[in-house]
Coordinates of C-alpha atoms and ligand atoms in Angstrom, one line a residue:
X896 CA -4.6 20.6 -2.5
X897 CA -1.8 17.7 -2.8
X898 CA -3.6 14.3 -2.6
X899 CA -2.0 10.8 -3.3
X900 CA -1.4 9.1 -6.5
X901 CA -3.4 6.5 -5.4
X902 CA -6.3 8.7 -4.3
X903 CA -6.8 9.8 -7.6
X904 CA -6.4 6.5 -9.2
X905 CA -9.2 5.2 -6.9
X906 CA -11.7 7.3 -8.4
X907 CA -10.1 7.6 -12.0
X908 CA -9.4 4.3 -12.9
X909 CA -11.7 2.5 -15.5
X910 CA -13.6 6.0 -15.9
X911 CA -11.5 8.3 -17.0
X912 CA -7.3 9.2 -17.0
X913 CA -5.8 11.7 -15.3
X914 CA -3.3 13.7 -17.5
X915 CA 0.2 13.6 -16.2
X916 CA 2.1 17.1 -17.5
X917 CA 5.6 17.8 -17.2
X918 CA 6.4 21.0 -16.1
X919 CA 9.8 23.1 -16.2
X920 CA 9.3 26.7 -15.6
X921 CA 7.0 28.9 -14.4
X922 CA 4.9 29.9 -17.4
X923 CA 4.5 26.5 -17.7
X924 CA 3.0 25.5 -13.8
X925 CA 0.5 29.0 -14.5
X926 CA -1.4 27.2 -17.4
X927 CA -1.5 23.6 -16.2
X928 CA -3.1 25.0 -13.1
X929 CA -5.4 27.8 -14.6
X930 CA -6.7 25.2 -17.3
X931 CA -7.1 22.2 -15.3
X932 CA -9.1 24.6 -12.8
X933 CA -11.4 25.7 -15.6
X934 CA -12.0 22.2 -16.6
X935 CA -12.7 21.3 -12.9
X936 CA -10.2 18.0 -13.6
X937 CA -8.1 16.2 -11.4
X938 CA -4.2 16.1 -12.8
X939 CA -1.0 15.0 -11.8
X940 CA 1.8 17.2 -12.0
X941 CA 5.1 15.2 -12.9
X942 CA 8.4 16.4 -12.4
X943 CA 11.6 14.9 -14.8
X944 CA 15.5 14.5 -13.6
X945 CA 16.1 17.1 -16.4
X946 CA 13.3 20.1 -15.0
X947 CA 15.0 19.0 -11.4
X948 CA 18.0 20.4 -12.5
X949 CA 17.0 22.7 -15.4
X950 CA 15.3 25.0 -12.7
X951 CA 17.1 23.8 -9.5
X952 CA 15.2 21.5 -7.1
X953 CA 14.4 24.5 -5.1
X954 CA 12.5 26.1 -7.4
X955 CA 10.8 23.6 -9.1
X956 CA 9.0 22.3 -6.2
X957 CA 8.5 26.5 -4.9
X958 CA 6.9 26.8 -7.8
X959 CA 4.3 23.7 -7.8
X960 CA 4.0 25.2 -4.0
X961 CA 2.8 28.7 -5.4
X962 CA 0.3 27.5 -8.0
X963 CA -1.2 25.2 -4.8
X964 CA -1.4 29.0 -3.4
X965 CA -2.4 30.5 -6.3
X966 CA -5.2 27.7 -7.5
X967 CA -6.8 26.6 -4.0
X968 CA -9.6 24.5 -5.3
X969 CA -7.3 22.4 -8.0
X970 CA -6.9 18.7 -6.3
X971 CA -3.5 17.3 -7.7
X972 CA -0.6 15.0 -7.2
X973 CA 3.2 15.8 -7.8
X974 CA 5.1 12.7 -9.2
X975 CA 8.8 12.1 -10.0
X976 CA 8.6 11.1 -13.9
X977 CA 11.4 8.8 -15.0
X978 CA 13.3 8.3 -11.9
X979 CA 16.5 6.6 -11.0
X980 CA 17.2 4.6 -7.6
X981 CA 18.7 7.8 -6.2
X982 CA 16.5 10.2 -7.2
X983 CA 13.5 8.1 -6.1
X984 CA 15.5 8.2 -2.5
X985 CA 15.7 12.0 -2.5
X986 CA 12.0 12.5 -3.5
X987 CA 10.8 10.1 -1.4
X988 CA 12.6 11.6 2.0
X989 CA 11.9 14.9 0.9
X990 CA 8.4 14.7 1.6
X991 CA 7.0 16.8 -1.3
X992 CA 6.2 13.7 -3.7
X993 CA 2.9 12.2 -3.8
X994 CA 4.9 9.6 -6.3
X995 CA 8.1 8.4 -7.7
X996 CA 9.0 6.6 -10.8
X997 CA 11.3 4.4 -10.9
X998 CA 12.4 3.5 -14.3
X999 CA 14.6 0.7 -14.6
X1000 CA 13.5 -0.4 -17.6
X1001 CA 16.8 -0.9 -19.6
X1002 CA 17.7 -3.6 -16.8
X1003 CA 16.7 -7.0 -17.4
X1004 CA 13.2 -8.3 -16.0
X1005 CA 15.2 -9.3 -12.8
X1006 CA 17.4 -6.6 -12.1
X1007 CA 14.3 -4.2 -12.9
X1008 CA 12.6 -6.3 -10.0
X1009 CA 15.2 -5.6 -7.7
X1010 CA 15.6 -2.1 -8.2
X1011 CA 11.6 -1.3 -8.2
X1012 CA 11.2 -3.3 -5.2
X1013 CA 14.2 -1.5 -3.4
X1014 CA 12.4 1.7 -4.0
X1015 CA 9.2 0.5 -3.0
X1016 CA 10.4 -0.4 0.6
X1017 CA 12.0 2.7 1.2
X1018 CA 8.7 4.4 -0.5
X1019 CA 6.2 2.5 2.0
X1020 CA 7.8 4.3 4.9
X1021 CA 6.8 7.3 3.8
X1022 CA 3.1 7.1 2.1
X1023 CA 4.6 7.5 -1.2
X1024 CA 3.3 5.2 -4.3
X1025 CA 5.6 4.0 -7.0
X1026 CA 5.3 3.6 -10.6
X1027 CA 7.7 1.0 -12.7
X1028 CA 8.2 0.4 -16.1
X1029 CA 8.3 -3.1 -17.9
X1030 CA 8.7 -3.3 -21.8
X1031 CA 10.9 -0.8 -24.4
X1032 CA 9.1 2.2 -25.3
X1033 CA 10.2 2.8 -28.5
X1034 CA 7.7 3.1 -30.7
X1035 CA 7.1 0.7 -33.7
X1036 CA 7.8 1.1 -36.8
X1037 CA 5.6 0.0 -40.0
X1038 CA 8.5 -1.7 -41.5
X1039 CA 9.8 -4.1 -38.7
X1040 CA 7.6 -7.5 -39.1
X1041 CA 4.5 -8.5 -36.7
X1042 CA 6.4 -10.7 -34.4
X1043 CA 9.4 -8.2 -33.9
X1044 CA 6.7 -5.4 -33.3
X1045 CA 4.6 -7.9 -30.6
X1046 CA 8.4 -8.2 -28.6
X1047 CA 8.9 -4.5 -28.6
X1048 CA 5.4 -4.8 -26.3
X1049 CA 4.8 -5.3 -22.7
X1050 CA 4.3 -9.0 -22.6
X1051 CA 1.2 -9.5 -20.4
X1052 CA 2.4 -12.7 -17.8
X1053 CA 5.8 -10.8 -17.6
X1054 CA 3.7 -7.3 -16.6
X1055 CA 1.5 -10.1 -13.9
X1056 CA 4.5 -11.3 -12.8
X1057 CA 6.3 -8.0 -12.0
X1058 CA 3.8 -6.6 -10.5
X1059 CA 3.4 -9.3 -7.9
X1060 CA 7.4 -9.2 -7.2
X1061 CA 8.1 -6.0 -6.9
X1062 CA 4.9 -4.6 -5.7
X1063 CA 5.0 -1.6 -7.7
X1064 CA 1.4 0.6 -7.3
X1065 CA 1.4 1.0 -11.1
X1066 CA 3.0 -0.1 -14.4
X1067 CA 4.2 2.0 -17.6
X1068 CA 3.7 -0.4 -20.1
X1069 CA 4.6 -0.4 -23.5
X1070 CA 1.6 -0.5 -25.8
X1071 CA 2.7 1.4 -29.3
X1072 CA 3.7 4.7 -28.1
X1073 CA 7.2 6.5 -27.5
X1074 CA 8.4 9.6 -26.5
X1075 CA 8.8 13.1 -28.4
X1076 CA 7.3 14.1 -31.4
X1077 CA 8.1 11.3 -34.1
X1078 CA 5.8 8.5 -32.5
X1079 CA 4.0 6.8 -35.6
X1080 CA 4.7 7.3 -39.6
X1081 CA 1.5 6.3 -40.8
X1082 CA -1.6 4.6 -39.8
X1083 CA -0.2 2.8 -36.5
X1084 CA -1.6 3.4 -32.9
X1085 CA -2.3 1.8 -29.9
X1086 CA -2.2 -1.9 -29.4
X1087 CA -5.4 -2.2 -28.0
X1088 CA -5.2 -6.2 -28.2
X1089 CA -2.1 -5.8 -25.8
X1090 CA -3.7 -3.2 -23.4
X1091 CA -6.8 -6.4 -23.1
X1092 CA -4.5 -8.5 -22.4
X1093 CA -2.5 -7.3 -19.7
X1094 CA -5.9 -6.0 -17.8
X1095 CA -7.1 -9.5 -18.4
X1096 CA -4.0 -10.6 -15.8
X1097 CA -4.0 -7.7 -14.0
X1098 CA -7.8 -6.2 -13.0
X1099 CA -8.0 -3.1 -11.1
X1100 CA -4.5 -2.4 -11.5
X1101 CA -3.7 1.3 -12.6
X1102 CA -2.0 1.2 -16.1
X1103 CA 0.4 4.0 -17.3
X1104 CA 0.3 5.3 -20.9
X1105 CA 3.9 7.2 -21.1
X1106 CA 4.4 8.8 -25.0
X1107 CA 0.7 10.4 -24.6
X1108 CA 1.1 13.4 -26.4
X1109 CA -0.8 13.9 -29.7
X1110 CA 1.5 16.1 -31.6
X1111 CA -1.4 18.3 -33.3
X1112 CA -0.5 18.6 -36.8
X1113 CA -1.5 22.1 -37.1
X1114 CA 1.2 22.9 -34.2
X1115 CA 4.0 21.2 -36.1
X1116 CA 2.7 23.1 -39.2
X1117 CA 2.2 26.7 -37.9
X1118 CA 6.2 26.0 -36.0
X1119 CA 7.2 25.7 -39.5
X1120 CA 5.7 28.1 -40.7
X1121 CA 7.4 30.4 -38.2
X1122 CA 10.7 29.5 -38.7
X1123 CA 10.9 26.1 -37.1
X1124 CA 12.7 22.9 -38.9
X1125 CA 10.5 19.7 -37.5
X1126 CA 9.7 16.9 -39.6
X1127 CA 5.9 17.6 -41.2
X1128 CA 5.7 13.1 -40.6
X1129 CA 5.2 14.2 -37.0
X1130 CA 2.6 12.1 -35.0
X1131 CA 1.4 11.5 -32.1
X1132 CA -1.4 9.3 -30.6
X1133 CA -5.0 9.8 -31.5
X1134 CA -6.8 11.5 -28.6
X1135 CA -10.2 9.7 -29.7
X1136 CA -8.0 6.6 -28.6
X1137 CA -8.1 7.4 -25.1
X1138 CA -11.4 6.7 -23.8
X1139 CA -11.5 2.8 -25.4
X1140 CA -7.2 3.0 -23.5
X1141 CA -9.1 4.1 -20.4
X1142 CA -12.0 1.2 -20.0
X1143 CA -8.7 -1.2 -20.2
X1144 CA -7.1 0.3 -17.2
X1145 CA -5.0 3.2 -18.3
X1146 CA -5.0 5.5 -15.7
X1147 CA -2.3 7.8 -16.0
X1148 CA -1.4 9.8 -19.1
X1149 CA 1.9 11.3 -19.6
X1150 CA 2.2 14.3 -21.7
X1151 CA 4.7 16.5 -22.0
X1152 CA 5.8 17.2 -26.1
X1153 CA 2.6 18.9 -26.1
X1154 CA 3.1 21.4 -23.9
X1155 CA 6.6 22.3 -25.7
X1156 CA 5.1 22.6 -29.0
X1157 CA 2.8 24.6 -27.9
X1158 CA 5.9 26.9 -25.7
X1159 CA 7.7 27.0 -29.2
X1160 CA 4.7 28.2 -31.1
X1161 CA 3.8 30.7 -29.4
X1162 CA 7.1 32.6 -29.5
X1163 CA 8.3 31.4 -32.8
X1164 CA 5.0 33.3 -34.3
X1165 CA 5.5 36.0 -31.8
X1166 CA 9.1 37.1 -32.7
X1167 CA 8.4 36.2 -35.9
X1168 CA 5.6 38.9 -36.3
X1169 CA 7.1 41.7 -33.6
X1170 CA 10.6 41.3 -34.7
X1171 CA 10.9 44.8 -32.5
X1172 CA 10.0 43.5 -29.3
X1173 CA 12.4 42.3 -26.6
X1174 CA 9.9 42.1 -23.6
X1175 CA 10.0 38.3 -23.4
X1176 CA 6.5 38.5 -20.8
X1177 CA 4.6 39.6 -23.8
X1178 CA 4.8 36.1 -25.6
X1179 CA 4.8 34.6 -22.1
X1180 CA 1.5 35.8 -21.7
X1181 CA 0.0 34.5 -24.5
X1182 CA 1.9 31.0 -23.7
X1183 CA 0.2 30.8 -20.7
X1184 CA -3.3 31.1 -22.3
X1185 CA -2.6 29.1 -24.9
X1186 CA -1.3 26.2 -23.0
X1187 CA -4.0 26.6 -19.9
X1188 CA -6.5 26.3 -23.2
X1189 CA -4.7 22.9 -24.6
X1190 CA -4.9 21.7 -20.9
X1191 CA -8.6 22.2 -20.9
X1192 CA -9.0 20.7 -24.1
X1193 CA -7.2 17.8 -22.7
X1194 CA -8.6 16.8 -19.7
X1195 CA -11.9 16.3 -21.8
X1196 CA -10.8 14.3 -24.5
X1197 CA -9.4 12.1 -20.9
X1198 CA -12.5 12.3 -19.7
X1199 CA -11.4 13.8 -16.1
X1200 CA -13.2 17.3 -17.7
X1201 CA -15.7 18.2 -14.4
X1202 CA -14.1 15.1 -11.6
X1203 CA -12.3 17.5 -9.7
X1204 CA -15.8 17.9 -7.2
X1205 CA -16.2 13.6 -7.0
X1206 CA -13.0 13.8 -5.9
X1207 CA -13.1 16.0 -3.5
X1208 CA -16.1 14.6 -2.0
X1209 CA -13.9 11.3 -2.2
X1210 CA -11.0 12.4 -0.3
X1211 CA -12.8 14.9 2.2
X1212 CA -10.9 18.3 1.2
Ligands
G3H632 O1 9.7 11.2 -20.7 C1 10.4 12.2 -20.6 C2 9.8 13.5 -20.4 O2 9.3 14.0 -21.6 C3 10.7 14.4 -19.7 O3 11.7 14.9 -20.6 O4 13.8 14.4 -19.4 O5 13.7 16.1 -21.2 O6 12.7 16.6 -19.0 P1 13.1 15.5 -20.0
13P633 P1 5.4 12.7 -24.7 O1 6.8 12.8 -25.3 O2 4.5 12.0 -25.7 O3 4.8 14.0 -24.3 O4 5.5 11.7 -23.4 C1 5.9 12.3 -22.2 C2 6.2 11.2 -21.2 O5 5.9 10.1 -21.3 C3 6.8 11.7 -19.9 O6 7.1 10.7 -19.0
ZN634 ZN1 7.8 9.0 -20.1

């Protein structure tokens, strides 16, 4: 069952976070909705520009449509990750999106108002909620100094302020993290101080963690050992981080590196052991358990492991 953004954050927020996958193929949509329904966890299934038109519109959102066939007790919500003002527009008027980010981010703190406020007009007519971004999520390196690494970070009356002017439902904030695999190179994490202080200005209010994954060392190692040329200084961020991220307001958690690590282990150590087989629905089997399994695994380090029936009592499915 599709449910809104904000229906989930009602119940999620301050308990848990519900785990926001990117999805791209088939395969993929299979084990986010066979784990998350052996978990029993509410999720958010997010949608990119680049799986819009890897797969074709079309068949992206058919295939989020079959799983909801396929997986009739799993309670979910399908977002638009890393939107622009257009394609916030199209998902919006389509009707399919429970949610749309708009990332105008790279714009300054005004022009960023004006776009996310834009979209949130046009998004009220329809029901839909909107995320925003505010703050450069690039990660932060150990060698930049303290005060260059502190302006890299959401600043907290800046996040209060943008919230009340351009009435965006939620905020991806930076707090440490960044996309892809390469997040940290060391001991760095999340900047807990900074995550205090923005739900210090801004109670209640859902908080988005984007640059979630953890990038399981073993992953990156068993992808090399198969073939595969990633730096071994991989990181990501700490999954025992999330519960303290989630008592100060993170709500959603965006993970999508992940999922392709574990895509390209799979069928690097498949090909690499059955060098004879072309029958690429043999590895896809496998990829399919093994990422419904990391899905599982997720949800309860998020702590939305066993939700999905509070929910449902919530919103009356
Ligand atoms: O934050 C970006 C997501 O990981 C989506 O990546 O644009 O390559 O689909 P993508
Ligand atoms: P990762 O690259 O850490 O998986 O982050 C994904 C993300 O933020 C999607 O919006
Ligand atoms: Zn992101």
């Amino acid at each position: 069952m599709i449910v809104t953004t904000e229906q989930l954050y009602e119940q999620a927020y301050g308990k848990y976070a519900v785990g926001a996958y990117n999805i791209n193929n088939m395969e993929q949509a299979i084990g986010l909705f066979e784990g998350n329904a052996r978990a029993e966890a509410p999720f958010i299934v997010q949608i990119s520009k680049g799986a819009r038109s890897y797969a074709g519109v079309t068949m992206i959102e058919s295939i989020i449509r079959a799983a909801e066939k396929m997986f009739p007790k799993n309670i979910f919500a399908v977002h638009l990750d890393h939107g622009d003002e257009q394609t916030c527009y199209d998902c919006i008027d389509s009707g399919f999106y429970s949610s749309v980010m708009i990332d105008a981010s790279h714009e300054d703190f005004e022009e960023n108002v004006a776009i996310t406020n834009r979209v949130v007009k046009r998004a009220r007519t329809k029901g839909v909620s909107v995320e925003a971004e505010l703050g450069k999520l690039g990660g932060v390196e150990e060698d930049i100094n303290i005060d260059e690494k502190h302006a890299m970070l959401t600043d907290p009356g800046d996040a209060e302020r943008f919230v009340a002017e351009s009435e965006c439902d939620s905020l991806a904030v930076a707090i440490g993290t960044s996309h892809g695999a390469y997040k940290f190179s060391g001991g760095q994490g999340l900047h807990f101080d900074r995550i205090a202080a923005i739900q210090e200005l801004l109670p209640g209010f859902p908080l988005v963690m984007h640059g979630s994954s953890s990038v399981p060392r073993e992953e990156v190692e068993r992808i090399n050992a198969a073939g595969g040329g990633l730096d071994p200084s991989a990181r990501g961020v700490d999954v025992n981080e999330f519960p303290r991220a989630v008592k100060l307001g993170v709500t959603k958690v965006n993970i999508d590196t992940d999922g392709r690590l574990v895509w390209t282990r799979v069928h690097r150590e498949f090909f690499r052991d059955k060098p004879e087989v072309y029958d690429f629905r043999k590895p896809g089997v496998i990829m399919v358990e093994e990422y419904a399994g990391f899905i599982a695994g997720k949800s309860e380090k998020l702590l939305s492991a066993g939700e999905l029936e509070n929910v449902r009592s919530a919103v009356g499915g």
